[in-house]
Coordinates of C-alpha atoms and ligand atoms in Angstrom, one line a residue:
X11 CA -23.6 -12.0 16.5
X12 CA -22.2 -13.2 12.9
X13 CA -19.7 -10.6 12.0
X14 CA -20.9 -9.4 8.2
X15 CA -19.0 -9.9 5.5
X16 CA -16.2 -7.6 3.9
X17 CA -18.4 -5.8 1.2
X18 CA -21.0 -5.4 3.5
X19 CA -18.4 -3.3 6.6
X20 CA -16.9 -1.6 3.7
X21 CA -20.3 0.3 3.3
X22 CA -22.0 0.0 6.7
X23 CA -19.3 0.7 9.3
X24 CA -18.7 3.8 10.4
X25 CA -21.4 5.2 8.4
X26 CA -25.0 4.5 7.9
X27 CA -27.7 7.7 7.9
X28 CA -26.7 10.7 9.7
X29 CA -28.3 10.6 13.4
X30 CA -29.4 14.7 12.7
X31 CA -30.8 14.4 9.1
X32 CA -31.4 11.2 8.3
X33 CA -28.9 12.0 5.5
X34 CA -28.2 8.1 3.9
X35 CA -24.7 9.5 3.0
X36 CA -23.0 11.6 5.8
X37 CA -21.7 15.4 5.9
X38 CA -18.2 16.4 5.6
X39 CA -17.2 18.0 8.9
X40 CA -15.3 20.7 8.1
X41 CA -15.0 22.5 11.2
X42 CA -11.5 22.8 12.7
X43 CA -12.6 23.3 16.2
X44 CA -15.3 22.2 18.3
X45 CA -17.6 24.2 21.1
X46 CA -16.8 23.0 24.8
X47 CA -19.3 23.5 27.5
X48 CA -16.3 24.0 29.9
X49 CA -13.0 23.2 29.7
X50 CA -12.6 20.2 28.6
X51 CA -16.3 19.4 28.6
X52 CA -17.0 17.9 25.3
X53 CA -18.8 15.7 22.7
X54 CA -15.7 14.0 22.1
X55 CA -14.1 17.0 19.3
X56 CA -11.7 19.8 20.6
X57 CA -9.4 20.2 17.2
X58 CA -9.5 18.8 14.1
X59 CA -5.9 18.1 13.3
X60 CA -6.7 16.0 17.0
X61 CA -9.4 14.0 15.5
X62 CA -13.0 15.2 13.6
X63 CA -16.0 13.4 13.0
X64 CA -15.0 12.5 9.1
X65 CA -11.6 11.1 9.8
X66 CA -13.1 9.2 12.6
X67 CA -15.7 7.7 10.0
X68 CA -12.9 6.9 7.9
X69 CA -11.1 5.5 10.9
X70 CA -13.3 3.7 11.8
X71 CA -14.4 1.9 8.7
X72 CA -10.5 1.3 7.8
X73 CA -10.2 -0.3 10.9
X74 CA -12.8 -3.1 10.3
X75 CA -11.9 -3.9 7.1
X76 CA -7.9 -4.3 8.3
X77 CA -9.5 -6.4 11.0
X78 CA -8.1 -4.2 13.0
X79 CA -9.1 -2.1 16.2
X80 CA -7.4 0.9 15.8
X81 CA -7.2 2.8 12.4
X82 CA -5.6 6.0 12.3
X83 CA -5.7 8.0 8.6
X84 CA -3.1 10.2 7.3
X85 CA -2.5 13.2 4.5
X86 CA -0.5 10.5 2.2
X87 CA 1.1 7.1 2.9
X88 CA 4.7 8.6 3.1
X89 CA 3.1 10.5 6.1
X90 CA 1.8 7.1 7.5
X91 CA 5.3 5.6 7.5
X92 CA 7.0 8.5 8.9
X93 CA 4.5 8.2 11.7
X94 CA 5.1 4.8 12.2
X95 CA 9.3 5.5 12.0
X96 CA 8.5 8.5 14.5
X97 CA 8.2 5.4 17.2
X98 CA 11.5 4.6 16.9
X99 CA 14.5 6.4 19.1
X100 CA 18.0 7.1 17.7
X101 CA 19.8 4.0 17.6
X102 CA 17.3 1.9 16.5
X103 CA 17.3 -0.4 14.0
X104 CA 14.8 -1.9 11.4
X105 CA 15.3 -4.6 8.9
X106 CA 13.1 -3.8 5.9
X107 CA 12.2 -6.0 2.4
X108 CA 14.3 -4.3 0.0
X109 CA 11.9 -4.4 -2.8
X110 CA 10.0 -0.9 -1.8
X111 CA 8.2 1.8 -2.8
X112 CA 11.6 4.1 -3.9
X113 CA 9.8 6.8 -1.6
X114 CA 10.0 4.5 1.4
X115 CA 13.6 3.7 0.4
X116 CA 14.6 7.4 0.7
X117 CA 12.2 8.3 3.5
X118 CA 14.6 5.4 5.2
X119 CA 17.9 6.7 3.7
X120 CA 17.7 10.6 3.0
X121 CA 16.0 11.7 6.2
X122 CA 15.6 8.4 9.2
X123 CA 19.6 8.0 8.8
X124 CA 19.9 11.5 9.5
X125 CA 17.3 10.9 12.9
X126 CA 20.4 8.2 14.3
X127 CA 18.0 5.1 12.6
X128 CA 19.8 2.5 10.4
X129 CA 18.5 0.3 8.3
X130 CA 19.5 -3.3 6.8
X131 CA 17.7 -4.3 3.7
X132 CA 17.2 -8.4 2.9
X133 CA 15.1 -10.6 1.0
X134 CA 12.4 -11.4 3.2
X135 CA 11.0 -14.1 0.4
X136 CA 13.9 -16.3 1.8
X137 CA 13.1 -18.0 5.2
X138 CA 15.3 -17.0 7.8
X139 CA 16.7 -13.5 6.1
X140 CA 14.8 -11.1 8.5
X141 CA 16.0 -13.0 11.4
X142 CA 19.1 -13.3 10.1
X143 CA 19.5 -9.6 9.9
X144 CA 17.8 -8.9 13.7
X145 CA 20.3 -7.5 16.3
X146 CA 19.9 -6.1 19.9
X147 CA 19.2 -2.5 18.5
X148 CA 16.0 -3.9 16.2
X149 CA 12.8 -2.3 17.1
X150 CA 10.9 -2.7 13.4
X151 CA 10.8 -5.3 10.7
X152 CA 9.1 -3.1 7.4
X153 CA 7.7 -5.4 4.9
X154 CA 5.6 -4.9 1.9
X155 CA 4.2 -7.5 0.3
X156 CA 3.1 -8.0 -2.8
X157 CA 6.5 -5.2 -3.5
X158 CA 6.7 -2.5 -5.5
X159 CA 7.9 -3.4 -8.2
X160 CA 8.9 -6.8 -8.6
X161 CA 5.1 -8.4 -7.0
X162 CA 7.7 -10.3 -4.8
X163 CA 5.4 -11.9 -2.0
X164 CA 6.6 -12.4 1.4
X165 CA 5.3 -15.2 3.4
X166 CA 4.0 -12.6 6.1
X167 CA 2.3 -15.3 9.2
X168 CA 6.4 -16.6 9.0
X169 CA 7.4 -13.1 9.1
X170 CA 6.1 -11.9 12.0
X171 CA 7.1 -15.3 13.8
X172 CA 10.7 -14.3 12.9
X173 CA 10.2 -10.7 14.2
X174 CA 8.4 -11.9 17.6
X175 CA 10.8 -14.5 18.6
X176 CA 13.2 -11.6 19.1
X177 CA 10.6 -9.1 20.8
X178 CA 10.5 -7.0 17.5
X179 CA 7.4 -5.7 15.8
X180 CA 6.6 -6.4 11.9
X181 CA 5.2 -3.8 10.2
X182 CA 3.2 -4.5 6.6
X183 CA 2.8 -1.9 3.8
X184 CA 0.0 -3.7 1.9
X185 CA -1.0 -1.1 -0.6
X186 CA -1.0 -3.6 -3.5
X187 CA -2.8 -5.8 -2.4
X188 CA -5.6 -3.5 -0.5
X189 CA -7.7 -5.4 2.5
X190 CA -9.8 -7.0 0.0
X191 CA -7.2 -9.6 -0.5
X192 CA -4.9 -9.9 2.4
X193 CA -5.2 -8.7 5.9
X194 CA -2.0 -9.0 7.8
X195 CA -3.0 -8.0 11.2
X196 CA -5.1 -11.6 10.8
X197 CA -1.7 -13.3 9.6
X198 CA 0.3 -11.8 13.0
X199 CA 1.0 -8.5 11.4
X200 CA 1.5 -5.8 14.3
X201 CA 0.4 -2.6 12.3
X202 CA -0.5 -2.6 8.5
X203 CA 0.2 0.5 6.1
X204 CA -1.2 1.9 3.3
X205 CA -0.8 4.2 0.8
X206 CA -4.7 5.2 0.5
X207 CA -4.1 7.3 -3.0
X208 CA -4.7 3.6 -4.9
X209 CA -7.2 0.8 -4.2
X210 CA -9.0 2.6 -1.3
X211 CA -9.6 5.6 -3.3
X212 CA -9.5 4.1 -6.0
X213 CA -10.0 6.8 -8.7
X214 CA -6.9 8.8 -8.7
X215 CA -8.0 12.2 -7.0
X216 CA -7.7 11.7 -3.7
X217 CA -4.2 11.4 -1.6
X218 CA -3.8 9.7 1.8
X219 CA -2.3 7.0 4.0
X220 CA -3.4 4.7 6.6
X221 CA -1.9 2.6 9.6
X222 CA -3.8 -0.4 11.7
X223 CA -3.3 -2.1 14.7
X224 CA -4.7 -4.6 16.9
X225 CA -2.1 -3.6 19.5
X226 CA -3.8 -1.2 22.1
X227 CA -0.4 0.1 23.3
X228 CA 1.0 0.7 19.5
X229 CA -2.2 2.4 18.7
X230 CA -2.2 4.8 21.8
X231 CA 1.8 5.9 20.9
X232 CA 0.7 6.0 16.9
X233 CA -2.3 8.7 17.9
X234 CA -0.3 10.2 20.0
X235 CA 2.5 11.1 17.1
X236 CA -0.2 11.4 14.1
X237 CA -1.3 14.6 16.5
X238 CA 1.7 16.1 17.3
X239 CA 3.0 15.5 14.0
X240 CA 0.0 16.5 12.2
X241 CA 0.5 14.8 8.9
X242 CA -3.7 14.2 9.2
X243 CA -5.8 13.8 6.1
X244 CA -8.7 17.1 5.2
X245 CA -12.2 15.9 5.7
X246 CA -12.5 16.4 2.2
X247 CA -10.3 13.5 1.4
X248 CA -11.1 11.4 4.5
X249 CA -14.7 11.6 2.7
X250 CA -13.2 11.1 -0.8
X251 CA -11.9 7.8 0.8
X252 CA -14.9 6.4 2.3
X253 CA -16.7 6.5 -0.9
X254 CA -13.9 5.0 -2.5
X255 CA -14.2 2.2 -0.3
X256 CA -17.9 1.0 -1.0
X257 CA -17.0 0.1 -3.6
X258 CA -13.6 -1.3 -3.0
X259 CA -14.3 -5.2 -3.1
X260 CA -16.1 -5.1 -6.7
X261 CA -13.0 -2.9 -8.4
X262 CA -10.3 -5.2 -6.7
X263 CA -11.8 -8.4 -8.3
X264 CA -12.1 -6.7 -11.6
X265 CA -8.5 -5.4 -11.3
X266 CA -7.3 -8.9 -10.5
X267 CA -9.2 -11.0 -12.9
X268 CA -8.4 -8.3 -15.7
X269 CA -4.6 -8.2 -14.6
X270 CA -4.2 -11.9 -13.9
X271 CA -5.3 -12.3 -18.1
X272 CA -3.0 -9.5 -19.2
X273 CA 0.2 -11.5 -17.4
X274 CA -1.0 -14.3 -18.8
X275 CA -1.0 -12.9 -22.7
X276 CA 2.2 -11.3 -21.6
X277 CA 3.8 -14.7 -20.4
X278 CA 3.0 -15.7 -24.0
X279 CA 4.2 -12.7 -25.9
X280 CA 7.7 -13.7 -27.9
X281 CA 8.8 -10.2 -27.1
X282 CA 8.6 -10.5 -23.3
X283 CA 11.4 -11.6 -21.9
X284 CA 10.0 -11.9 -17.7
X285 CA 6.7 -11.5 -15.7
X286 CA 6.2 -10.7 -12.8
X287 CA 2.8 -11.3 -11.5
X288 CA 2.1 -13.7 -7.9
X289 CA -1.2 -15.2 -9.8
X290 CA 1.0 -17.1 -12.8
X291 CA 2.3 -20.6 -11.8
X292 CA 5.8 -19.6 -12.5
X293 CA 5.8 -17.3 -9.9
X294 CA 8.6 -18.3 -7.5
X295 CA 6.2 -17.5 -4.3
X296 CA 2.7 -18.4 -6.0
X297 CA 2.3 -21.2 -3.5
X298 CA 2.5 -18.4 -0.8
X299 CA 0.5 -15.9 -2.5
X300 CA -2.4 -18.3 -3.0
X301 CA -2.7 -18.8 0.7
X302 CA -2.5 -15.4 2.5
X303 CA -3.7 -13.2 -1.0
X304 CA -6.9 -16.0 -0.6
X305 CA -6.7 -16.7 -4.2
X306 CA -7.1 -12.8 -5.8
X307 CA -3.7 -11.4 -6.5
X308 CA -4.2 -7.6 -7.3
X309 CA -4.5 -5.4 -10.6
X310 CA -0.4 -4.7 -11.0
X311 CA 2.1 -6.6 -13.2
X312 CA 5.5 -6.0 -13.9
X313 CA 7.5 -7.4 -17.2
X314 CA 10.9 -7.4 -18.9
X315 CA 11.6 -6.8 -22.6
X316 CA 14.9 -7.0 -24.0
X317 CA 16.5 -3.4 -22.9
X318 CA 15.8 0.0 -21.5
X319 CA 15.6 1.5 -24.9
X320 CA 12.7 -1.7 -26.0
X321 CA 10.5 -0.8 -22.6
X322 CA 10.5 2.9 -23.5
X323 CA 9.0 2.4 -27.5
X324 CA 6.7 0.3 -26.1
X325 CA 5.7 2.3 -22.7
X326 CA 5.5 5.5 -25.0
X327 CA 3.3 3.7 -27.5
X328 CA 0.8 2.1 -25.5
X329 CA -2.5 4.6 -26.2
X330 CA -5.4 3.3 -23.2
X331 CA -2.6 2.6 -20.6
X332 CA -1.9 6.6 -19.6
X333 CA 1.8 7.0 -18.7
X334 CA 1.9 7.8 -15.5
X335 CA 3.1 7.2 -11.4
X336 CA 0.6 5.9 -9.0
X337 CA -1.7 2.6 -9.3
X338 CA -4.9 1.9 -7.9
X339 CA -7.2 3.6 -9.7
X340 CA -10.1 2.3 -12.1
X341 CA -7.8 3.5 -15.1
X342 CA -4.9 1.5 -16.9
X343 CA -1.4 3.4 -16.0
X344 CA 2.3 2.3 -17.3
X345 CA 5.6 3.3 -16.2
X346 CA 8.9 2.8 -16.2
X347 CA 9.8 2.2 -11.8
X348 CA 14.2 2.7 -12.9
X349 CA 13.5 5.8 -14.5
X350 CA 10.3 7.2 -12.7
X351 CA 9.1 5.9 -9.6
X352 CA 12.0 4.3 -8.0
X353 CA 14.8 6.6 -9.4
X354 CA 15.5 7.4 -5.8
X355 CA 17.6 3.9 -5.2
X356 CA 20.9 4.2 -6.7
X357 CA 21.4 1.9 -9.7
X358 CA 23.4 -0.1 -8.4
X359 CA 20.7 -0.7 -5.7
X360 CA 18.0 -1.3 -8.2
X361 CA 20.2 -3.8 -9.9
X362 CA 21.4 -5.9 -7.4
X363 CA 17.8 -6.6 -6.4
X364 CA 16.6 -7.0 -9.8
X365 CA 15.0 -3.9 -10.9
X366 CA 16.7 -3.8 -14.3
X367 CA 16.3 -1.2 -17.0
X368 CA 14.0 -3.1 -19.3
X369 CA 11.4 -3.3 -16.5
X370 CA 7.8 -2.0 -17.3
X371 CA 5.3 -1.6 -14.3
X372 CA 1.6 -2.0 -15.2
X373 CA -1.1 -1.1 -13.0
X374 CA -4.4 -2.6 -14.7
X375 CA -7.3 -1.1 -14.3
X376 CA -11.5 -2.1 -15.0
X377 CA -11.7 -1.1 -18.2
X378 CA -12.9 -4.0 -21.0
X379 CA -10.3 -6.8 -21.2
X380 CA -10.2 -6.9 -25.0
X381 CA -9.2 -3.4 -25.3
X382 CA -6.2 -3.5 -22.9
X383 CA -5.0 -6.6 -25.1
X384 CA -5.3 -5.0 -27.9
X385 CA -3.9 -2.0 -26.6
X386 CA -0.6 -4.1 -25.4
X387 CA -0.5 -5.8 -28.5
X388 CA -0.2 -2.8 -30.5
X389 CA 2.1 -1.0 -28.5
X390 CA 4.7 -4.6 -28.4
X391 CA 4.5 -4.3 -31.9
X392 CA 6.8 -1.6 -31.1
X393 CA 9.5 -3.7 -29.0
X394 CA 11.6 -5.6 -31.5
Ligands
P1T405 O1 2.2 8.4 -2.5 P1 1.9 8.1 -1.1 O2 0.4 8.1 -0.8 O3 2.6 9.0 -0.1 O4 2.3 6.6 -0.8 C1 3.6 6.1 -0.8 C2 3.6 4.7 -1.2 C3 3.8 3.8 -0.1 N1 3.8 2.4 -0.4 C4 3.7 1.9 -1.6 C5 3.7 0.5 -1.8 C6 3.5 2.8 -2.7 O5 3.3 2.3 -3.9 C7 3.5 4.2 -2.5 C8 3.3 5.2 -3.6 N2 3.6 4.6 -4.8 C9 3.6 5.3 -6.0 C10 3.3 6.6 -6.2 C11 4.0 4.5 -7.2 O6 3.7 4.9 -8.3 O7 4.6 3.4 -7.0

């Protein structure tokens, strides 16, 4: 049978009208245990941190839409990746991108190092640098791609090549660019991450995290450490989530065609020294992004004015972009990632990849084109 298309699973699967009501959208389950007609005798439900009938709606869907066959949902996307790193034995090693989420960067540093894990960050965009960096003791290559900050892409079909020829999985933290535009499992990926607080919920009240596999193995170890870990997700939220995600294809275009013209009027803006954004030509991976991101490049931009005291006037005077962490929602944030969201990599960290002080982080929402231009406009007024 022909598979349907992406809008279409993000609505339909897992869902549909409730079997008892004919309700067309379904109950939260909010019961934390389930009745047994003997031990062990059950419809499929003993405990809720184990799994319930919401999360496995949610699961379900997620799955699908990662082209996946396994989806497992989690309270945030930090608990996702320290579910994932929960695999891994002391010893171990992982290579990671090291453009990440600051969160991920000290989830790796502060606490794994302390677990006997090392890490070696490279620049994946450079062919070659993951395997490069691979020893005997690898177990996990963590990628993100497009990264948070700097929207550098990594070529992710010759990423996992690099990370299989040695036996190694790659892992793919894909919350900017959501499902709607890249799917890694379908590029080689072995499990892909999100942080589910931005595109899939879209609407900035609702936290959580995902992780997909294809891998039946991966997926039984993963369930087996979401559970006796417990970092799980409330119905609440995993319900939150699904009706985030009907609508998930229509706000991703709109955040990309809106944020693709606002790196544009950036690129052209005398004040702006740098943009970074994979849909503009003078990206230095836009050849790569067009081919796995399918042509739609996301809703986030990053840019450069001349210093840090330049990108504060300006972040502090924009009046529709809200000042704020986070991304992914239908409204226009701005921050600052050296002094807010990636403060936890030491400076000279942030520097030597790039993350300079002038650096303004812009995740574009749906809101009418004109009046985020004009809102930029009159907030670089403030820059010289
Ligand atoms: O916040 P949480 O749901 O735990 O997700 C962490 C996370 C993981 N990966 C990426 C790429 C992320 O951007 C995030 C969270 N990021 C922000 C809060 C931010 O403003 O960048």
């Amino acid at each position: 049978m022909r598979r349907p298309g992406f809008a279409t699973r993000a609505i339909h699967v897992g869902q549909g009208p409730d079997p008892a009501t004919g309700a067309v959208v379904q109950p939260i389950h909010l019961a934390t245990t389930f009745a047994q007609e003997g031990i062990g005798r059950h419809g499929g439900y003993e405990y809720a941190r184990s799994n319930n009938p919401t999360r496995e709606q949610l699961e379900t869907c997620l799955a699908s839409l990662e082209s996946g066959r396994h989806g497992l949902a989690f309270a945030s996307g930090l608990a996702a990746t320290t579910t994932a790193l929960l695999l891994l034995d002391p010893g171990d090693h992982v290579v990671y991108m090291e453009d990440a989420y600051g969160g991920t960067y000290r989830l790796f540093d502060k606490v794994m190092r302390r677990y006997g894990v090392s890490f070696t960050a490279v620049d994946a965009t450079v062919p070659g640098a993951i395997e490069a960096a691979i020893t005997d003791r690898t177990r996990l290559v963590w990628i993100e791609s497009p990264t948070n900050p700097l929207l550098r892409i990594v070529d992710i079909a010759a990423a996992a090549e690099e990370a299989h020829r040695h036996g190694v999985h790659l892992a793919v933290d894909s919350t900017f660019a959501s499902p709607y535009i890249q799917r890694p499992l379908e590029l080689g990926a072995d499990i892909v991450m999100h942080s589910s607080t931005k595109y899939l919920g879209g609407h900035s009240d609702v936290l959580g995290g995902c992780l997909v596999t294809g891998d039946d193995d991966l997926a039984q170890r993963l369930r087996f450490h979401q559970n006796a870990a417990g970092g799980v997700p409330s119905p609440f939220d995993c319900w939150l989530l699904l009706r985030g995600l009907k609508t998930l294809a229509l706000r991703v275009q709109r955040h990309s065609d809106n944020a693709l013209a606002v790196a544009r009027y950036l690129e052209a803006h005398p004040a702006v020294r740098a943009v970074h954004h994979p849909g503009l030509a003078s990206h230095p991976q836009h050849e790569v992004a067009a081919r796995q991101m399918g042509g739609v490049f996301g809703g986030m931009v990053s840019f450069e004015l001349a210093d840090e005291a330049a990108a504060v006037r300006v972040l502090e005077a924009l009046r529709l972009f809200t000042l704020a962490e986070s991304l992914g929602a239908v409204e226009s944030l701005a921050e600052h990632p050296g002094l807010m969201t990636h403060v936890s990599v030491p400076v000279d960290e942030r520097h030597r990849i790039g993350l300079g002080d002038s650096l303004l982080r812009l995740s574009v929402g749906i809101e009418d084109l004109d009046d985020l231009l004009a809102d930029l406009s009159q907030a670089l007024q403030q820059a010289g």
